[in-house]
């Protein structure tokens, strides 16, 4: 049980499963007509705003969020999920295989940003600037 909601223990979470769940959710409510690409994109952006609000004015927070209360982390999980679910649904309604597209993009990223052989594995993060951008 998580927050009073039962989660199938044996269920493997995949993008396909989330896609199917969103499809069922929309069909069961006759909401398919509302799930147009533009509506979904606006809903996605709205949820990104809600996610941003959680971090707003907090300053930088340490990885793992060690000082956050359980309720705050649960709220964060909910907003992250809203973003993911709308992204999955938007991709589906645009006829894009998100899993395949993302895997291809990871490969394109690796070609665009080759590993610098002079950087050892222990300090390979040192070529990343404070804003997360690569210096190369
Ligand atoms: N037309 C809709 C409305 C909702 N949802 C689903 C996808 C999201 O996961 C979640 C969004 O629901 P809300 O719009 O109620 O947003 P929140 O859950 O963030 O609630 P609130 O904005 O009150 O915090 O529900 C959907 O698929 N299609």
XYZ file of N, CA and C and ligand atoms in Angstrom:
436
model
N 0.840 -1.197 0.000
C 0.000 0.000 0.000
C 0.875 1.247 0.000
N 0.498 2.227 -0.817
C 1.202 3.497 -0.836
C 0.159 4.602 -0.767
N 0.115 5.313 0.341
C -0.854 6.380 0.512
C -2.276 5.878 0.338
N -2.556 4.634 0.816
C -3.907 4.086 0.730
C -4.236 3.477 -0.618
N -3.312 3.527 -1.555
C -3.563 2.978 -2.896
C -2.711 1.731 -3.076
N -3.369 0.659 -3.514
C -2.648 -0.605 -3.684
C -1.905 -0.630 -5.014
N -0.629 -0.982 -4.975
C 0.184 -1.048 -6.180
C 0.508 -2.513 -6.450
N 0.242 -2.980 -7.673
C 0.533 -4.371 -8.033
C 2.019 -4.670 -7.876
N 2.353 -5.566 -6.943
C 3.762 -5.830 -6.610
C 4.521 -6.449 -7.776
N 3.832 -7.362 -8.479
C 4.539 -8.110 -9.527
C 4.582 -7.350 -10.850
N 3.884 -6.215 -10.905
C 3.778 -5.491 -12.169
C 5.074 -4.737 -12.473
N 5.652 -5.040 -13.629
C 6.871 -4.359 -14.075
C 6.463 -3.035 -14.719
N 7.028 -1.935 -14.240
C 6.643 -0.630 -14.793
C 7.429 -0.370 -16.083
N 6.703 -0.264 -17.172
C 7.334 0.033 -18.457
C 6.573 1.206 -19.085
N 7.188 1.822 -20.087
C 6.488 2.902 -20.790
C 5.223 2.360 -21.442
N 5.280 1.122 -21.943
C 4.100 0.511 -22.582
C 2.952 0.329 -21.584
N 3.294 -0.062 -20.372
C 2.260 -0.228 -19.343
C 1.615 1.130 -19.034
N 2.435 2.169 -18.868
C 1.907 3.504 -18.569
C 1.050 4.010 -19.735
N 1.516 3.724 -20.953
C 0.754 4.109 -22.149
C -0.638 3.463 -22.126
N -0.668 2.179 -21.825
C -1.926 1.423 -21.770
C -2.835 1.957 -20.654
N -2.247 2.241 -19.492
C -3.041 2.739 -18.355
C -3.663 4.091 -18.700
N -2.907 4.960 -19.361
C -3.437 6.273 -19.752
C -4.521 6.120 -20.811
N -4.339 5.179 -21.707
C -5.330 4.920 -22.747
C -6.644 4.434 -22.106
N -6.532 3.479 -21.179
C -7.714 2.958 -20.469
C -8.400 4.087 -19.694
N -7.590 4.889 -18.992
C -8.115 5.990 -18.168
C -8.957 6.945 -19.019
N -8.440 7.305 -20.180
C -9.138 8.245 -21.072
C -10.396 7.592 -21.653
N -10.275 6.334 -22.088
C -11.420 5.622 -22.694
C -12.566 5.479 -21.693
N -12.234 5.048 -20.471
C -13.254 4.796 -19.442
C -14.061 6.054 -19.105
N -13.473 7.209 -19.295
C -14.141 8.486 -18.964
C -14.661 9.230 -20.194
N -14.448 8.623 -21.347
C -14.792 9.277 -22.608
C -14.051 10.623 -22.728
N -12.788 10.597 -22.338
C -11.960 11.806 -22.361
C -10.983 11.812 -23.542
N -11.144 10.822 -24.434
C -10.185 10.775 -25.552
C -10.228 12.045 -26.398
N -11.466 12.611 -26.508
C -11.603 13.823 -27.336
C -10.832 15.002 -26.737
N -10.592 14.969 -25.403
C -9.827 16.066 -24.775
C -8.322 15.848 -24.913
N -7.929 14.597 -25.151
C -6.494 14.284 -25.181
C -5.894 14.522 -26.573
N -6.041 15.745 -27.049
C -5.407 16.124 -28.318
C -3.951 16.479 -28.021
N -3.086 16.439 -29.032
C -1.680 16.769 -28.788
C -1.495 18.135 -28.112
N -2.216 19.143 -28.596
C -2.040 20.491 -28.023
C -2.508 20.534 -26.566
N -3.682 19.959 -26.281
C -4.178 19.940 -24.896
C -3.198 19.217 -23.973
N -2.678 18.119 -24.446
C -1.755 17.337 -23.616
C -0.457 18.094 -23.379
N 0.001 18.798 -24.409
C 1.224 19.586 -24.240
C 1.004 20.670 -23.185
N -0.154 21.358 -23.252
C -0.438 22.412 -22.266
C -0.561 21.812 -20.861
N -1.203 20.659 -20.760
C -1.327 19.989 -19.460
C 0.056 19.611 -18.927
N 0.918 19.139 -19.834
C 2.288 18.759 -19.446
C 3.045 19.969 -18.905
N 2.947 21.083 -19.610
C 3.656 22.298 -19.181
C 3.120 22.764 -17.817
N 1.780 22.663 -17.641
C 1.185 23.026 -16.351
C 1.755 22.172 -15.226
N 1.916 20.892 -15.473
C 2.450 19.987 -14.439
C 3.936 20.257 -14.188
N 4.671 20.658 -15.225
C 6.082 21.037 -15.022
C 6.132 22.265 -14.098
N 5.140 23.179 -14.266
C 5.046 24.343 -13.375
C 4.802 23.906 -11.929
N 3.884 22.939 -11.744
C 3.596 22.448 -10.384
C 4.833 21.774 -9.776
N 5.577 21.067 -10.617
C 6.814 20.429 -10.151
C 7.833 21.498 -9.729
N 7.927 22.551 -10.526
C 8.880 23.632 -10.226
C 8.531 24.316 -8.906
N 7.241 24.450 -8.627
C 6.810 25.123 -7.391
C 7.377 24.429 -6.152
N 7.544 23.116 -6.241
C 8.043 22.363 -5.087
C 9.460 22.809 -4.716
N 10.232 23.194 -5.747
C 11.625 23.581 -5.515
C 11.800 25.098 -5.392
N 10.717 25.822 -5.746
C 10.800 27.277 -5.784
C 11.211 27.857 -4.429
N 12.160 28.771 -4.456
C 12.644 29.543 -3.290
C 13.394 28.691 -2.278
N 13.626 27.432 -2.560
C 14.319 26.569 -1.591
C 15.830 26.702 -1.688
N 16.322 27.313 -2.766
C 17.759 27.302 -3.012
C 18.167 25.914 -3.476
N 19.482 25.671 -3.579
C 19.938 24.337 -4.008
C 19.635 23.330 -2.907
N 19.239 22.137 -3.302
C 18.948 21.094 -2.305
C 19.870 19.907 -2.572
N 20.359 19.238 -1.494
C 21.281 18.114 -1.702
C 20.605 16.933 -2.389
N 21.395 16.205 -3.171
C 20.869 15.013 -3.852
C 20.286 14.031 -2.842
N 19.182 13.411 -3.221
C 18.524 12.448 -2.329
C 17.539 13.125 -1.382
N 17.577 14.449 -1.320
C 16.664 15.254 -0.496
C 16.576 14.714 0.942
N 17.741 14.573 1.616
C 17.743 13.916 2.938
C 16.906 14.619 4.004
N 16.720 15.951 3.842
C 15.999 16.686 4.904
C 14.502 16.824 4.642
N 14.034 16.252 3.524
C 12.609 16.423 3.185
C 11.749 15.424 3.959
N 10.558 15.872 4.326
C 9.608 14.970 5.018
C 9.045 13.979 4.007
N 8.522 12.886 4.516
C 7.948 11.829 3.656
C 6.799 12.384 2.795
N 5.978 13.260 3.386
C 4.844 13.852 2.629
C 5.359 14.709 1.471
N 6.470 15.414 1.713
C 7.035 16.269 0.656
C 7.560 15.407 -0.488
N 8.182 14.300 -0.135
C 8.704 13.397 -1.174
C 7.563 12.736 -1.936
N 6.485 12.426 -1.218
C 5.338 11.818 -1.896
C 4.712 12.822 -2.870
N 4.611 14.068 -2.445
C 4.082 15.114 -3.315
C 4.977 15.259 -4.549
N 6.288 15.247 -4.321
C 7.238 15.328 -5.442
C 7.008 14.172 -6.417
N 6.834 12.968 -5.876
C 6.585 11.794 -6.728
C 5.312 11.964 -7.552
N 4.313 12.584 -6.957
C 3.043 12.789 -7.678
C 3.222 13.758 -8.843
N 3.948 14.833 -8.604
C 4.136 15.822 -9.681
C 5.057 15.266 -10.779
N 6.091 14.531 -10.371
C 6.959 13.884 -11.374
C 6.125 12.921 -12.223
N 5.211 12.209 -11.568
C 4.378 11.239 -12.283
C 3.435 11.927 -13.251
N 2.850 13.055 -12.828
C 1.957 13.782 -13.739
C 2.710 14.174 -15.018
N 3.945 14.642 -14.836
C 4.760 15.035 -16.001
C 5.011 13.813 -16.890
N 5.417 12.720 -16.267
C 5.705 11.496 -17.036
C 4.455 10.993 -17.765
N 3.329 10.957 -17.052
C 2.101 10.403 -17.651
C 1.629 11.249 -18.831
N 1.671 12.569 -18.686
C 1.271 13.416 -19.815
C 2.276 13.289 -20.967
N 3.539 13.137 -20.643
C 4.557 12.968 -21.703
C 4.325 11.663 -22.473
N 4.041 10.598 -21.738
C 3.769 9.297 -22.354
C 2.524 9.395 -23.240
N 1.484 10.053 -22.714
C 0.232 10.174 -23.470
C 0.423 11.065 -24.705
N 1.144 12.168 -24.531
C 1.412 13.075 -25.657
C 2.166 12.329 -26.765
N 3.168 11.570 -26.384
C 3.949 10.805 -27.361
C 3.040 9.830 -28.101
N 2.182 9.143 -27.336
C 1.272 8.166 -27.942
C 0.321 8.858 -28.928
N -0.230 9.999 -28.517
C -1.196 10.700 -29.383
C -0.510 11.342 -30.596
N 0.810 11.436 -30.553
C 1.573 11.949 -31.708
C 2.146 10.805 -32.546
N 1.887 9.568 -32.120
C 2.404 8.419 -32.870
C 3.908 8.255 -32.766
N 4.455 8.718 -31.635
C 5.905 8.581 -31.416
C 6.134 7.473 -30.388
N 7.020 6.529 -30.711
C 7.415 5.496 -29.753
C 8.463 6.131 -28.839
N 8.016 6.545 -27.652
C 8.883 7.322 -26.759
C 10.112 6.537 -26.304
N 9.920 5.258 -25.993
C 11.057 4.441 -25.548
C 12.140 4.366 -26.605
N 11.709 4.063 -27.837
C 12.681 3.954 -28.947
C 13.323 5.306 -29.225
N 12.508 6.375 -29.228
C 13.033 7.717 -29.507
C 14.064 8.117 -28.451
N 13.784 7.775 -27.185
C 14.696 8.157 -26.100
C 16.010 7.377 -26.196
N 15.910 6.078 -26.531
C 17.136 5.279 -26.674
C 17.999 5.818 -27.812
N 17.341 6.176 -28.928
C 18.060 6.741 -30.074
C 18.719 8.055 -29.665
N 18.000 8.859 -28.856
C 18.538 10.163 -28.450
C 19.764 9.987 -27.549
N 19.744 8.980 -26.685
C 20.905 8.713 -25.825
C 22.125 8.408 -26.702
N 21.893 7.634 -27.779
C 23.003 7.304 -28.679
C 23.485 8.541 -29.418
N 22.557 9.379 -29.855
C 22.943 10.617 -30.537
C 23.743 11.519 -29.591
N 23.323 11.568 -28.331
C 24.029 12.383 -27.331
C 25.476 11.917 -27.168
N 25.655 10.580 -27.165
C 26.998 10.015 -26.977
C 27.908 10.346 -28.162
N 27.302 10.438 -29.345
C 28.092 10.798 -30.533
C 28.431 12.299 -30.484
N 27.466 13.091 -30.093
C 27.658 14.547 -30.042
C 28.665 14.940 -28.954
N 28.632 14.202 -27.848
C 29.517 14.507 -26.713
C 30.404 13.297 -26.421
N 31.474 13.102 -27.245
C 32.322 11.914 -27.047
C 33.055 11.972 -25.701
N 33.357 10.792 -25.186
C 34.082 10.715 -23.911
C 35.505 11.199 -24.144
N 35.964 12.074 -23.273
C 37.342 12.560 -23.380
C 38.263 11.507 -22.754
N 39.144 10.852 -23.575
C 39.957 9.752 -23.031
C 40.950 10.216 -21.969
N 41.239 11.496 -21.884
C 42.201 11.970 -20.877
C 41.551 12.115 -19.498
N 40.219 12.004 -19.460
C 39.527 12.129 -18.172
C 39.322 10.735 -17.593
N 39.881 10.509 -16.368
C 39.728 9.188 -15.756
C 38.312 9.057 -15.229
N 37.896 7.797 -15.007
C 36.514 7.577 -14.562
C 36.269 8.230 -13.202
N 37.329 8.391 -12.378
C 37.121 8.946 -11.036
C 36.802 10.431 -11.054
N 37.250 11.138 -12.112
C 36.966 12.580 -12.099
C 36.267 13.042 -13.364
N 35.545 12.093 -14.017
C 34.947 12.430 -15.305
C 33.854 13.505 -15.195
N 33.340 13.739 -13.980
C 32.308 14.774 -13.840
C 32.915 16.171 -13.776
N 34.252 16.248 -13.715
C 34.886 17.549 -13.562
C 34.820 18.417 -14.801
N 34.433 17.835 -15.957
C 34.333 18.661 -17.158
C 32.938 19.237 -17.334
N 32.152 19.126 -16.283
C 30.797 19.668 -16.349
C 30.776 20.981 -15.576
N 30.286 22.025 -16.199
C 30.239 23.331 -15.553
C 29.143 23.354 -14.500
N 29.115 24.405 -13.675
C 28.156 24.459 -12.568
C 26.707 24.406 -13.025
N 26.441 24.915 -14.242
C 25.049 24.880 -14.711
C 24.720 23.554 -15.394
N 25.655 22.592 -15.317
C 25.390 21.270 -15.865
C 25.770 21.141 -17.321
N 26.141 22.250 -17.965
C 26.519 22.184 -19.376
C 27.928 21.653 -19.524
N 28.180 21.004 -20.655
C 29.511 20.447 -20.885
C 30.436 21.534 -21.414
N 31.700 21.512 -20.977
C 32.659 22.520 -21.429
C 33.244 22.200 -22.784
N 33.088 20.940 -23.279
C 33.764 20.593 -24.527
C 32.975 21.037 -25.743
N -8.157 15.499 -18.671
C -7.326 14.843 -17.845
C -7.216 15.218 -16.501
C -6.342 14.520 -15.693
N -5.611 13.505 -16.192
C -4.663 12.754 -15.353
C -3.212 12.877 -15.803
C -2.473 13.450 -14.604
O -1.677 12.428 -14.006
C -3.538 13.874 -13.610
C -3.728 15.355 -13.566
O -4.830 15.620 -12.753
P -5.185 17.106 -12.277
O -5.435 17.968 -13.461
O -6.290 16.979 -11.268
O -3.841 17.654 -11.632
P -3.197 17.357 -10.209
O -3.335 15.911 -9.875
O -1.822 17.945 -10.275
O -4.136 18.164 -9.204
P -3.937 19.666 -8.702
O -3.680 20.493 -9.941
O -5.243 19.952 -8.036
O -2.744 19.643 -7.792
O -4.749 13.222 -14.030
C -5.751 13.153 -17.523
O -5.108 12.206 -17.990
N -6.598 13.836 -18.327
